[in-house]
């Protein structure tokens, strides 16, 4: 799956570059929203996790997608969410951010010449 996603992304660097940049720019707000809702609203966490999973799968960030699926399942139970799971999710979000930066850097020449 990852290889297919990457090959697809290489085929249209400007398009996926803009998606990745937007996703990267939104990560701090997504992370903050997840933190804000973690102990108050498992239903909102479920919603955030579902959206994060979809974006991660679209962009080939499979480790983040797996973590989001796990978080979505935990939140669906409606019980209090464990703090260590938030730490794990935040770590995966940070890792995804680094992967995105690396991809953008590798394709910098193409992205800078795109109108």
mmCIF file with all atom_site columns, C-alpha atoms in Angstrom:
data_model
loop_
_atom_site.group_PDB
_atom_site.id
_atom_site.type_symbol
_atom_site.label_atom_id
_atom_site.label_alt_id
_atom_site.label_comp_id
_atom_site.label_asym_id
_atom_site.label_entity_id
_atom_site.label_seq_id
_atom_site.pdbx_PDB_ins_code
_atom_site.Cartn_x
_atom_site.Cartn_y
_atom_site.Cartn_z
_atom_site.occupancy
_atom_site.B_iso_or_equiv
_atom_site.pdbx_formal_charge
_atom_site.auth_seq_id
_atom_site.auth_comp_id
_atom_site.auth_asym_id
_atom_site.auth_atom_id
_atom_site.pdbx_PDB_model_num
ATOM 1   C CA . UNK A 1 1   ? 0.000   0.000  0.000   1.00 0.00 ? 1   UNK A CA 1
ATOM 2   C CA . UNK A 1 2   ? 2.718   2.449  0.961   1.00 0.00 ? 2   UNK A CA 1
ATOM 3   C CA . UNK A 1 3   ? 4.670   1.835  -2.244  1.00 0.00 ? 3   UNK A CA 1
ATOM 4   C CA . UNK A 1 4   ? 1.516   2.369  -4.317  1.00 0.00 ? 4   UNK A CA 1
ATOM 5   C CA . UNK A 1 5   ? 0.688   5.565  -2.448  1.00 0.00 ? 5   UNK A CA 1
ATOM 6   C CA . UNK A 1 6   ? 4.219   6.880  -2.917  1.00 0.00 ? 6   UNK A CA 1
ATOM 7   C CA . UNK A 1 7   ? 4.251   6.012  -6.638  1.00 0.00 ? 7   UNK A CA 1
ATOM 8   C CA . UNK A 1 8   ? 0.924   7.801  -7.043  1.00 0.00 ? 8   UNK A CA 1
ATOM 9   C CA . UNK A 1 9   ? 2.278   10.827 -5.206  1.00 0.00 ? 9   UNK A CA 1
ATOM 10  C CA . UNK A 1 10  ? 5.425   10.895 -7.371  1.00 0.00 ? 10  UNK A CA 1
ATOM 11  C CA . UNK A 1 11  ? 3.223   11.018 -10.458 1.00 0.00 ? 11  UNK A CA 1
ATOM 12  C CA . UNK A 1 12  ? 1.747   14.387 -9.421  1.00 0.00 ? 12  UNK A CA 1
ATOM 13  C CA . UNK A 1 13  ? 4.205   16.108 -7.110  1.00 0.00 ? 13  UNK A CA 1
ATOM 14  C CA . UNK A 1 14  ? 2.618   19.594 -7.325  1.00 0.00 ? 14  UNK A CA 1
ATOM 15  C CA . UNK A 1 15  ? -0.844  18.311 -6.390  1.00 0.00 ? 15  UNK A CA 1
ATOM 16  C CA . UNK A 1 16  ? 0.287   16.089 -3.528  1.00 0.00 ? 16  UNK A CA 1
ATOM 17  C CA . UNK A 1 17  ? 2.809   18.684 -2.432  1.00 0.00 ? 17  UNK A CA 1
ATOM 18  C CA . UNK A 1 18  ? -0.019  21.158 -1.894  1.00 0.00 ? 18  UNK A CA 1
ATOM 19  C CA . UNK A 1 19  ? -2.042  18.532 0.019   1.00 0.00 ? 19  UNK A CA 1
ATOM 20  C CA . UNK A 1 20  ? 0.920   17.600 2.187   1.00 0.00 ? 20  UNK A CA 1
ATOM 21  C CA . UNK A 1 21  ? 1.720   21.243 2.895   1.00 0.00 ? 21  UNK A CA 1
ATOM 22  C CA . UNK A 1 22  ? -1.903  21.905 3.921   1.00 0.00 ? 22  UNK A CA 1
ATOM 23  C CA . UNK A 1 23  ? -1.950  18.788 6.114   1.00 0.00 ? 23  UNK A CA 1
ATOM 24  C CA . UNK A 1 24  ? 1.361   19.801 7.696   1.00 0.00 ? 24  UNK A CA 1
ATOM 25  C CA . UNK A 1 25  ? 0.113   23.339 8.353   1.00 0.00 ? 25  UNK A CA 1
ATOM 26  C CA . UNK A 1 26  ? -3.015  21.953 10.041  1.00 0.00 ? 26  UNK A CA 1
ATOM 27  C CA . UNK A 1 27  ? -1.186  19.459 12.285  1.00 0.00 ? 27  UNK A CA 1
ATOM 28  C CA . UNK A 1 28  ? -0.631  21.828 15.248  1.00 0.00 ? 28  UNK A CA 1
ATOM 29  C CA . UNK A 1 29  ? -4.320  22.784 15.326  1.00 0.00 ? 29  UNK A CA 1
ATOM 30  C CA . UNK A 1 30  ? -5.392  19.135 14.975  1.00 0.00 ? 30  UNK A CA 1
ATOM 31  C CA . UNK A 1 31  ? -3.066  18.161 17.795  1.00 0.00 ? 31  UNK A CA 1
ATOM 32  C CA . UNK A 1 32  ? -4.396  20.951 20.026  1.00 0.00 ? 32  UNK A CA 1
ATOM 33  C CA . UNK A 1 33  ? -8.006  20.031 19.282  1.00 0.00 ? 33  UNK A CA 1
ATOM 34  C CA . UNK A 1 34  ? -7.289  16.398 20.141  1.00 0.00 ? 34  UNK A CA 1
ATOM 35  C CA . UNK A 1 35  ? -5.687  17.473 23.435  1.00 0.00 ? 35  UNK A CA 1
ATOM 36  C CA . UNK A 1 36  ? -8.613  19.750 24.258  1.00 0.00 ? 36  UNK A CA 1
ATOM 37  C CA . UNK A 1 37  ? -11.191 17.012 23.638  1.00 0.00 ? 37  UNK A CA 1
ATOM 38  C CA . UNK A 1 38  ? -9.235  14.019 24.984  1.00 0.00 ? 38  UNK A CA 1
ATOM 39  C CA . UNK A 1 39  ? -10.604 14.055 28.538  1.00 0.00 ? 39  UNK A CA 1
ATOM 40  C CA . UNK A 1 40  ? -13.870 15.879 27.814  1.00 0.00 ? 40  UNK A CA 1
ATOM 41  C CA . UNK A 1 41  ? -15.410 14.344 24.740  1.00 0.00 ? 41  UNK A CA 1
ATOM 42  C CA . UNK A 1 42  ? -14.624 10.831 23.513  1.00 0.00 ? 42  UNK A CA 1
ATOM 43  C CA . UNK A 1 43  ? -17.205 11.364 20.758  1.00 0.00 ? 43  UNK A CA 1
ATOM 44  C CA . UNK A 1 44  ? -15.249 14.343 19.407  1.00 0.00 ? 44  UNK A CA 1
ATOM 45  C CA . UNK A 1 45  ? -12.002 12.364 19.678  1.00 0.00 ? 45  UNK A CA 1
ATOM 46  C CA . UNK A 1 46  ? -13.668 9.616  17.639  1.00 0.00 ? 46  UNK A CA 1
ATOM 47  C CA . UNK A 1 47  ? -14.628 12.194 15.004  1.00 0.00 ? 47  UNK A CA 1
ATOM 48  C CA . UNK A 1 48  ? -11.124 13.732 14.934  1.00 0.00 ? 48  UNK A CA 1
ATOM 49  C CA . UNK A 1 49  ? -9.515  10.282 14.716  1.00 0.00 ? 49  UNK A CA 1
ATOM 50  C CA . UNK A 1 50  ? -11.747 9.238  11.838  1.00 0.00 ? 50  UNK A CA 1
ATOM 51  C CA . UNK A 1 51  ? -10.860 12.368 9.873   1.00 0.00 ? 51  UNK A CA 1
ATOM 52  C CA . UNK A 1 52  ? -7.169  11.951 10.688  1.00 0.00 ? 52  UNK A CA 1
ATOM 53  C CA . UNK A 1 53  ? -7.293  8.316  9.532   1.00 0.00 ? 53  UNK A CA 1
ATOM 54  C CA . UNK A 1 54  ? -8.771  9.317  6.178   1.00 0.00 ? 54  UNK A CA 1
ATOM 55  C CA . UNK A 1 55  ? -6.181  12.012 5.579   1.00 0.00 ? 55  UNK A CA 1
ATOM 56  C CA . UNK A 1 56  ? -3.327  9.762  6.662   1.00 0.00 ? 56  UNK A CA 1
ATOM 57  C CA . UNK A 1 57  ? -4.429  6.964  4.323   1.00 0.00 ? 57  UNK A CA 1
ATOM 58  C CA . UNK A 1 58  ? -4.844  9.381  1.438   1.00 0.00 ? 58  UNK A CA 1
ATOM 59  C CA . UNK A 1 59  ? -1.322  10.678 1.966   1.00 0.00 ? 59  UNK A CA 1
ATOM 60  C CA . UNK A 1 60  ? 0.297   7.273  2.500   1.00 0.00 ? 60  UNK A CA 1
ATOM 61  C CA . UNK A 1 61  ? 0.999   7.845  6.218   1.00 0.00 ? 61  UNK A CA 1
ATOM 62  C CA . UNK A 1 62  ? 0.039   4.319  7.248   1.00 0.00 ? 62  UNK A CA 1
ATOM 63  C CA . UNK A 1 63  ? 1.534   4.296  10.753  1.00 0.00 ? 63  UNK A CA 1
ATOM 64  C CA . UNK A 1 64  ? -0.452  7.406  11.638  1.00 0.00 ? 64  UNK A CA 1
ATOM 65  C CA . UNK A 1 65  ? -3.559  5.845  10.073  1.00 0.00 ? 65  UNK A CA 1
ATOM 66  C CA . UNK A 1 66  ? -3.174  2.694  12.200  1.00 0.00 ? 66  UNK A CA 1
ATOM 67  C CA . UNK A 1 67  ? -2.805  4.779  15.347  1.00 0.00 ? 67  UNK A CA 1
ATOM 68  C CA . UNK A 1 68  ? -5.856  6.852  14.397  1.00 0.00 ? 68  UNK A CA 1
ATOM 69  C CA . UNK A 1 69  ? -7.885  3.643  13.877  1.00 0.00 ? 69  UNK A CA 1
ATOM 70  C CA . UNK A 1 70  ? -6.852  2.433  17.332  1.00 0.00 ? 70  UNK A CA 1
ATOM 71  C CA . UNK A 1 71  ? -7.765  5.794  18.868  1.00 0.00 ? 71  UNK A CA 1
ATOM 72  C CA . UNK A 1 72  ? -11.100 5.812  17.046  1.00 0.00 ? 72  UNK A CA 1
ATOM 73  C CA . UNK A 1 73  ? -11.928 2.385  18.500  1.00 0.00 ? 73  UNK A CA 1
ATOM 74  C CA . UNK A 1 74  ? -10.970 3.462  22.012  1.00 0.00 ? 74  UNK A CA 1
ATOM 75  C CA . UNK A 1 75  ? -13.068 6.621  21.741  1.00 0.00 ? 75  UNK A CA 1
ATOM 76  C CA . UNK A 1 76  ? -16.045 4.680  20.367  1.00 0.00 ? 76  UNK A CA 1
ATOM 77  C CA . UNK A 1 77  ? -16.327 2.899  23.711  1.00 0.00 ? 77  UNK A CA 1
ATOM 78  C CA . UNK A 1 78  ? -17.189 6.234  25.315  1.00 0.00 ? 78  UNK A CA 1
ATOM 79  C CA . UNK A 1 79  ? -15.025 5.606  28.372  1.00 0.00 ? 79  UNK A CA 1
ATOM 80  C CA . UNK A 1 80  ? -12.211 7.803  29.614  1.00 0.00 ? 80  UNK A CA 1
ATOM 81  C CA . UNK A 1 81  ? -9.253  7.717  27.259  1.00 0.00 ? 81  UNK A CA 1
ATOM 82  C CA . UNK A 1 82  ? -5.827  6.798  28.687  1.00 0.00 ? 82  UNK A CA 1
ATOM 83  C CA . UNK A 1 83  ? -3.191  9.522  28.765  1.00 0.00 ? 83  UNK A CA 1
ATOM 84  C CA . UNK A 1 84  ? -0.522  7.248  27.277  1.00 0.00 ? 84  UNK A CA 1
ATOM 85  C CA . UNK A 1 85  ? -2.648  6.815  24.147  1.00 0.00 ? 85  UNK A CA 1
ATOM 86  C CA . UNK A 1 86  ? -2.705  10.582 23.634  1.00 0.00 ? 86  UNK A CA 1
ATOM 87  C CA . UNK A 1 87  ? 1.085   10.662 23.969  1.00 0.00 ? 87  UNK A CA 1
ATOM 88  C CA . UNK A 1 88  ? 1.360   7.863  21.393  1.00 0.00 ? 88  UNK A CA 1
ATOM 89  C CA . UNK A 1 89  ? -0.998  9.616  18.974  1.00 0.00 ? 89  UNK A CA 1
ATOM 90  C CA . UNK A 1 90  ? 0.861   12.906 19.342  1.00 0.00 ? 90  UNK A CA 1
ATOM 91  C CA . UNK A 1 91  ? 4.127   11.095 18.659  1.00 0.00 ? 91  UNK A CA 1
ATOM 92  C CA . UNK A 1 92  ? 2.701   9.608  15.466  1.00 0.00 ? 92  UNK A CA 1
ATOM 93  C CA . UNK A 1 93  ? 1.428   13.019 14.397  1.00 0.00 ? 93  UNK A CA 1
ATOM 94  C CA . UNK A 1 94  ? 4.878   14.492 14.984  1.00 0.00 ? 94  UNK A CA 1
ATOM 95  C CA . UNK A 1 95  ? 6.488   11.639 13.053  1.00 0.00 ? 95  UNK A CA 1
ATOM 96  C CA . UNK A 1 96  ? 4.070   12.226 10.171  1.00 0.00 ? 96  UNK A CA 1
ATOM 97  C CA . UNK A 1 97  ? 5.042   15.891 10.218  1.00 0.00 ? 97  UNK A CA 1
ATOM 98  C CA . UNK A 1 98  ? 8.714   14.954 9.864   1.00 0.00 ? 98  UNK A CA 1
ATOM 99  C CA . UNK A 1 99  ? 7.894   12.551 7.009   1.00 0.00 ? 99  UNK A CA 1
ATOM 100 C CA . UNK A 1 100 ? 5.972   15.305 5.248   1.00 0.00 ? 100 UNK A CA 1
ATOM 101 C CA . UNK A 1 101 ? 8.810   17.798 5.676   1.00 0.00 ? 101 UNK A CA 1
ATOM 102 C CA . UNK A 1 102 ? 11.249  15.250 4.284   1.00 0.00 ? 102 UNK A CA 1
ATOM 103 C CA . UNK A 1 103 ? 9.018   14.588 1.258   1.00 0.00 ? 103 UNK A CA 1
ATOM 104 C CA . UNK A 1 104 ? 8.565   18.308 0.619   1.00 0.00 ? 104 UNK A CA 1
ATOM 105 C CA . UNK A 1 105 ? 12.316  18.856 0.906   1.00 0.00 ? 105 UNK A CA 1
ATOM 106 C CA . UNK A 1 106 ? 13.051  16.004 -1.533  1.00 0.00 ? 106 UNK A CA 1
ATOM 107 C CA . UNK A 1 107 ? 10.684  17.572 -4.066  1.00 0.00 ? 107 UNK A CA 1
ATOM 108 C CA . UNK A 1 108 ? 11.601  21.167 -3.370  1.00 0.00 ? 108 UNK A CA 1
ATOM 109 C CA . UNK A 1 109 ? 12.858  21.841 -6.903  1.00 0.00 ? 109 UNK A CA 1
ATOM 110 C CA . UNK A 1 110 ? 9.604   20.738 -8.525  1.00 0.00 ? 110 UNK A CA 1
ATOM 111 C CA . UNK A 1 111 ? 7.414   22.461 -5.944  1.00 0.00 ? 111 UNK A CA 1
ATOM 112 C CA . UNK A 1 112 ? 9.255   25.774 -6.218  1.00 0.00 ? 112 UNK A CA 1
ATOM 113 C CA . UNK A 1 113 ? 8.837   25.883 -10.004 1.00 0.00 ? 113 UNK A CA 1
ATOM 114 C CA . UNK A 1 114 ? 5.113   25.127 -9.883  1.00 0.00 ? 114 UNK A CA 1
ATOM 115 C CA . UNK A 1 115 ? 2.969   28.232 -10.481 1.00 0.00 ? 115 UNK A CA 1
#
